[in-house]
């Protein structure tokens, strides 16, 4: 009887070891969640509201790329909305099946405001063709303003990547 019990426990331990290895490899979840938005709308500004960043846990990395100068700034969402006032812009949100991105264009006048150097921004980055906001702080009502120079159309590609915490113990 002891031999049979020992044999059954040995088989059970082998099955559990195989299951544990599979859980760490084959059945492991993704290490990141990413969303990419490619648009052809002719608006000078995109606003990514704080609600977008609340869809996943953690601080994302935001990559903005286009065919010229690229500008991205972080600030309080209400400050960005007040700065835009009646400017033509677009709001980027998640909706629909599988959290697809939705771009809602807003009509307005184009007074050609250049966002570079405004004292409203918590952080801002400017570059040629691509900029990154690494480890973006998604708390404190932070939102993102994307533009080129306020005159030309805003960059056409916005990527958001959340690194998901995977248990490594």
PDB file of C-alpha atoms in Angstrom:
ATOM      1  CA  UNK A   1       0.000   0.000   0.000  1.00  0.00           C
ATOM      2  CA  UNK A   2       2.865   2.401   0.776  1.00  0.00           C
ATOM      3  CA  UNK A   3       4.458   1.642  -2.549  1.00  0.00           C
ATOM      4  CA  UNK A   4       1.213   2.444  -4.411  1.00  0.00           C
ATOM      5  CA  UNK A   5       0.772   5.714  -2.479  1.00  0.00           C
ATOM      6  CA  UNK A   6       4.390   6.696  -3.154  1.00  0.00           C
ATOM      7  CA  UNK A   7       3.944   5.926  -6.847  1.00  0.00           C
ATOM      8  CA  UNK A   8       0.786   8.034  -7.085  1.00  0.00           C
ATOM      9  CA  UNK A   9       2.459  10.940  -5.278  1.00  0.00           C
ATOM     10  CA  UNK A  10       5.478  10.667  -7.589  1.00  0.00           C
ATOM     11  CA  UNK A  11       3.250  10.807 -10.689  1.00  0.00           C
ATOM     12  CA  UNK A  12       1.310  13.752  -9.219  1.00  0.00           C
ATOM     13  CA  UNK A  13       4.573  15.623  -8.546  1.00  0.00           C
ATOM     14  CA  UNK A  14       5.772  15.056 -12.123  1.00  0.00           C
ATOM     15  CA  UNK A  15       2.440  16.372 -13.468  1.00  0.00           C
ATOM     16  CA  UNK A  16       2.654  19.460 -11.231  1.00  0.00           C
ATOM     17  CA  UNK A  17       6.263  20.163 -12.284  1.00  0.00           C
ATOM     18  CA  UNK A  18       5.265  19.976 -15.954  1.00  0.00           C
ATOM     19  CA  UNK A  19       2.283  22.225 -15.258  1.00  0.00           C
ATOM     20  CA  UNK A  20       4.546  24.742 -13.442  1.00  0.00           C
ATOM     21  CA  UNK A  21       7.031  24.840 -16.328  1.00  0.00           C
ATOM     22  CA  UNK A  22       4.185  25.290 -18.811  1.00  0.00           C
ATOM     23  CA  UNK A  23       2.744  28.118 -16.769  1.00  0.00           C
ATOM     24  CA  UNK A  24       6.063  29.988 -16.969  1.00  0.00           C
ATOM     25  CA  UNK A  25       6.589  29.373 -20.689  1.00  0.00           C
ATOM     26  CA  UNK A  26       3.760  28.238 -22.937  1.00  0.00           C
ATOM     27  CA  UNK A  27       0.833  29.676 -20.955  1.00  0.00           C
ATOM     28  CA  UNK A  28       2.578  32.823 -19.714  1.00  0.00           C
ATOM     29  CA  UNK A  29       0.756  36.037 -20.532  1.00  0.00           C
ATOM     30  CA  UNK A  30       2.220  38.869 -22.584  1.00  0.00           C
ATOM     31  CA  UNK A  31       4.895  41.069 -21.055  1.00  0.00           C
ATOM     32  CA  UNK A  32       3.418  44.215 -22.572  1.00  0.00           C
ATOM     33  CA  UNK A  33       0.187  45.658 -23.905  1.00  0.00           C
ATOM     34  CA  UNK A  34       0.447  48.040 -26.825  1.00  0.00           C
ATOM     35  CA  UNK A  35      -1.871  50.214 -28.869  1.00  0.00           C
ATOM     36  CA  UNK A  36      -0.899  51.975 -32.082  1.00  0.00           C
ATOM     37  CA  UNK A  37      -2.894  54.714 -33.727  1.00  0.00           C
ATOM     38  CA  UNK A  38      -2.265  55.633 -37.365  1.00  0.00           C
ATOM     39  CA  UNK A  39      -4.376  58.449 -38.687  1.00  0.00           C
ATOM     40  CA  UNK A  40      -4.584  60.679 -41.705  1.00  0.00           C
ATOM     41  CA  UNK A  41      -6.738  63.425 -40.226  1.00  0.00           C
ATOM     42  CA  UNK A  42      -5.569  66.935 -40.946  1.00  0.00           C
ATOM     43  CA  UNK A  43      -5.706  68.441 -37.454  1.00  0.00           C
ATOM     44  CA  UNK A  44      -2.856  70.345 -35.802  1.00  0.00           C
ATOM     45  CA  UNK A  45      -3.299  68.769 -32.342  1.00  0.00           C
ATOM     46  CA  UNK A  46      -4.189  65.425 -30.805  1.00  0.00           C
ATOM     47  CA  UNK A  47      -5.181  65.149 -27.161  1.00  0.00           C
ATOM     48  CA  UNK A  48      -4.837  61.812 -25.383  1.00  0.00           C
ATOM     49  CA  UNK A  49      -6.949  62.159 -22.227  1.00  0.00           C
ATOM     50  CA  UNK A  50      -6.102  60.600 -18.889  1.00  0.00           C
ATOM     51  CA  UNK A  51      -8.911  58.053 -19.253  1.00  0.00           C
ATOM     52  CA  UNK A  52      -6.907  56.332 -22.003  1.00  0.00           C
ATOM     53  CA  UNK A  53      -3.995  55.720 -19.646  1.00  0.00           C
ATOM     54  CA  UNK A  54      -6.298  54.389 -16.933  1.00  0.00           C
ATOM     55  CA  UNK A  55      -7.251  51.421 -19.161  1.00  0.00           C
ATOM     56  CA  UNK A  56      -4.105  49.533 -18.093  1.00  0.00           C
ATOM     57  CA  UNK A  57      -2.047  49.398 -14.911  1.00  0.00           C
ATOM     58  CA  UNK A  58       1.317  51.126 -14.778  1.00  0.00           C
ATOM     59  CA  UNK A  59       3.108  53.947 -16.512  1.00  0.00           C
ATOM     60  CA  UNK A  60       3.212  53.612 -20.301  1.00  0.00           C
ATOM     61  CA  UNK A  61       5.823  54.657 -22.838  1.00  0.00           C
ATOM     62  CA  UNK A  62       4.379  56.901 -25.538  1.00  0.00           C
ATOM     63  CA  UNK A  63       6.022  57.102 -28.949  1.00  0.00           C
ATOM     64  CA  UNK A  64       4.955  59.766 -31.430  1.00  0.00           C
ATOM     65  CA  UNK A  65       6.280  59.749 -34.976  1.00  0.00           C
ATOM     66  CA  UNK A  66       5.621  61.715 -38.113  1.00  0.00           C
ATOM     67  CA  UNK A  67       7.310  63.185 -41.146  1.00  0.00           C
ATOM     68  CA  UNK A  68       8.795  66.360 -39.752  1.00  0.00           C
ATOM     69  CA  UNK A  69       9.090  68.036 -36.417  1.00  0.00           C
ATOM     70  CA  UNK A  70       7.280  66.205 -33.641  1.00  0.00           C
ATOM     71  CA  UNK A  71       6.145  67.656 -30.313  1.00  0.00           C
ATOM     72  CA  UNK A  72       4.606  65.920 -27.319  1.00  0.00           C
ATOM     73  CA  UNK A  73       3.769  67.484 -23.980  1.00  0.00           C
ATOM     74  CA  UNK A  74       2.248  66.261 -20.760  1.00  0.00           C
ATOM     75  CA  UNK A  75       0.057  68.385 -18.572  1.00  0.00           C
ATOM     76  CA  UNK A  76      -3.127  68.437 -16.600  1.00  0.00           C
ATOM     77  CA  UNK A  77      -5.995  67.537 -18.910  1.00  0.00           C
ATOM     78  CA  UNK A  78      -8.018  70.627 -18.037  1.00  0.00           C
ATOM     79  CA  UNK A  79      -4.995  72.859 -18.761  1.00  0.00           C
ATOM     80  CA  UNK A  80      -4.545  71.292 -22.186  1.00  0.00           C
ATOM     81  CA  UNK A  81      -8.236  71.735 -22.965  1.00  0.00           C
ATOM     82  CA  UNK A  82      -8.116  75.366 -21.835  1.00  0.00           C
ATOM     83  CA  UNK A  83      -4.979  76.034 -23.898  1.00  0.00           C
ATOM     84  CA  UNK A  84      -6.639  74.588 -27.008  1.00  0.00           C
ATOM     85  CA  UNK A  85      -9.841  76.593 -26.373  1.00  0.00           C
ATOM     86  CA  UNK A  86     -11.501  76.751 -29.805  1.00  0.00           C
ATOM     87  CA  UNK A  87      -8.635  75.249 -31.807  1.00  0.00           C
ATOM     88  CA  UNK A  88      -9.292  72.474 -34.295  1.00  0.00           C
ATOM     89  CA  UNK A  89      -8.078  69.253 -32.660  1.00  0.00           C
ATOM     90  CA  UNK A  90      -8.903  65.605 -32.167  1.00  0.00           C
ATOM     91  CA  UNK A  91      -9.453  63.508 -29.049  1.00  0.00           C
ATOM     92  CA  UNK A  92      -8.031  59.977 -28.973  1.00  0.00           C
ATOM     93  CA  UNK A  93     -10.092  57.470 -26.968  1.00  0.00           C
ATOM     94  CA  UNK A  94     -10.609  53.747 -26.646  1.00  0.00           C
ATOM     95  CA  UNK A  95     -13.900  52.196 -27.521  1.00  0.00           C
ATOM     96  CA  UNK A  96     -15.608  49.553 -29.536  1.00  0.00           C
ATOM     97  CA  UNK A  97     -14.539  45.940 -29.800  1.00  0.00           C
ATOM     98  CA  UNK A  98     -11.206  44.945 -28.262  1.00  0.00           C
ATOM     99  CA  UNK A  99     -10.471  48.498 -27.047  1.00  0.00           C
ATOM    100  CA  UNK A 100      -9.817  49.802 -30.546  1.00  0.00           C
ATOM    101  CA  UNK A 101      -8.757  53.424 -30.780  1.00  0.00           C
ATOM    102  CA  UNK A 102     -11.258  56.055 -31.797  1.00  0.00           C
ATOM    103  CA  UNK A 103     -10.305  59.527 -33.026  1.00  0.00           C
ATOM    104  CA  UNK A 104     -12.970  62.161 -32.572  1.00  0.00           C
ATOM    105  CA  UNK A 105     -12.220  65.302 -34.578  1.00  0.00           C
ATOM    106  CA  UNK A 106     -13.344  68.619 -33.159  1.00  0.00           C
ATOM    107  CA  UNK A 107     -13.931  71.568 -35.435  1.00  0.00           C
ATOM    108  CA  UNK A 108     -12.528  74.921 -34.538  1.00  0.00           C
ATOM    109  CA  UNK A 109     -10.584  77.880 -35.751  1.00  0.00           C
ATOM    110  CA  UNK A 110      -6.930  77.518 -36.609  1.00  0.00           C
ATOM    111  CA  UNK A 111      -5.113  80.368 -34.938  1.00  0.00           C
ATOM    112  CA  UNK A 112      -1.789  78.562 -35.319  1.00  0.00           C
ATOM    113  CA  UNK A 113      -0.717  78.399 -31.703  1.00  0.00           C
ATOM    114  CA  UNK A 114       2.776  76.946 -31.285  1.00  0.00           C
ATOM    115  CA  UNK A 115       2.768  74.703 -28.204  1.00  0.00           C
ATOM    116  CA  UNK A 116       6.550  74.642 -27.781  1.00  0.00           C
ATOM    117  CA  UNK A 117       7.735  76.353 -24.618  1.00  0.00           C
ATOM    118  CA  UNK A 118       4.393  76.919 -22.905  1.00  0.00           C
ATOM    119  CA  UNK A 119       4.592  77.082 -19.121  1.00  0.00           C
ATOM    120  CA  UNK A 120       1.496  74.852 -18.812  1.00  0.00           C
ATOM    121  CA  UNK A 121       3.341  71.654 -19.690  1.00  0.00           C
ATOM    122  CA  UNK A 122       4.743  69.404 -17.003  1.00  0.00           C
ATOM    123  CA  UNK A 123       7.141  67.889 -19.518  1.00  0.00           C
ATOM    124  CA  UNK A 124       7.672  68.443 -23.210  1.00  0.00           C
ATOM    125  CA  UNK A 125       9.840  66.837 -25.871  1.00  0.00           C
ATOM    126  CA  UNK A 126      10.580  67.984 -29.388  1.00  0.00           C
ATOM    127  CA  UNK A 127      12.422  66.125 -32.079  1.00  0.00           C
ATOM    128  CA  UNK A 128      12.712  65.303 -35.732  1.00  0.00           C
ATOM    129  CA  UNK A 129      10.426  62.459 -36.869  1.00  0.00           C
ATOM    130  CA  UNK A 130      10.053  60.724 -33.466  1.00  0.00           C
ATOM    131  CA  UNK A 131       9.855  61.490 -29.759  1.00  0.00           C
ATOM    132  CA  UNK A 132       9.272  59.301 -26.712  1.00  0.00           C
ATOM    133  CA  UNK A 133       7.748  59.920 -23.333  1.00  0.00           C
ATOM    134  CA  UNK A 134       9.259  57.120 -21.267  1.00  0.00           C
ATOM    135  CA  UNK A 135       7.539  55.974 -18.072  1.00  0.00           C
ATOM    136  CA  UNK A 136       4.738  58.524 -18.440  1.00  0.00           C
ATOM    137  CA  UNK A 137       3.123  59.285 -15.076  1.00  0.00           C
ATOM    138  CA  UNK A 138      -0.528  58.463 -15.714  1.00  0.00           C
ATOM    139  CA  UNK A 139      -1.715  59.880 -12.389  1.00  0.00           C
ATOM    140  CA  UNK A 140      -2.602  63.449 -11.405  1.00  0.00           C
ATOM    141  CA  UNK A 141      -4.994  64.015 -14.315  1.00  0.00           C
ATOM    142  CA  UNK A 142      -2.047  63.876 -16.751  1.00  0.00           C
ATOM    143  CA  UNK A 143      -2.917  63.970 -20.432  1.00  0.00           C
ATOM    144  CA  UNK A 144      -0.778  64.264 -23.561  1.00  0.00           C
ATOM    145  CA  UNK A 145      -0.834  66.891 -26.299  1.00  0.00           C
ATOM    146  CA  UNK A 146       0.650  65.830 -29.647  1.00  0.00           C
ATOM    147  CA  UNK A 147       1.493  68.328 -32.349  1.00  0.00           C
ATOM    148  CA  UNK A 148       4.143  69.324 -34.834  1.00  0.00           C
ATOM    149  CA  UNK A 149       4.319  73.104 -34.683  1.00  0.00           C
ATOM    150  CA  UNK A 150       0.663  74.107 -34.477  1.00  0.00           C
ATOM    151  CA  UNK A 151       0.513  74.933 -38.188  1.00  0.00           C
ATOM    152  CA  UNK A 152       1.132  71.628 -39.956  1.00  0.00           C
ATOM    153  CA  UNK A 153      -0.902  68.500 -39.338  1.00  0.00           C
ATOM    154  CA  UNK A 154      -0.033  66.618 -36.168  1.00  0.00           C
ATOM    155  CA  UNK A 155       2.157  63.497 -36.459  1.00  0.00           C
ATOM    156  CA  UNK A 156       0.341  60.530 -37.905  1.00  0.00           C
ATOM    157  CA  UNK A 157       1.472  57.672 -35.646  1.00  0.00           C
ATOM    158  CA  UNK A 158       1.022  57.411 -31.880  1.00  0.00           C
ATOM    159  CA  UNK A 159       2.028  54.280 -29.992  1.00  0.00           C
ATOM    160  CA  UNK A 160       1.342  53.520 -26.334  1.00  0.00           C
ATOM    161  CA  UNK A 161       3.042  50.577 -24.618  1.00  0.00           C
ATOM    162  CA  UNK A 162       2.359  49.416 -21.062  1.00  0.00           C
ATOM    163  CA  UNK A 163       4.892  47.005 -19.549  1.00  0.00           C
ATOM    164  CA  UNK A 164       2.884  44.429 -17.677  1.00  0.00           C
ATOM    165  CA  UNK A 165       4.274  43.027 -14.461  1.00  0.00           C
ATOM    166  CA  UNK A 166       4.972  39.350 -14.846  1.00  0.00           C
ATOM    167  CA  UNK A 167       5.697  37.372 -11.671  1.00  0.00           C
ATOM    168  CA  UNK A 168       9.342  36.296 -11.890  1.00  0.00           C
ATOM    169  CA  UNK A 169       9.592  34.368  -8.621  1.00  0.00           C
TER     170      UNK A 169
END
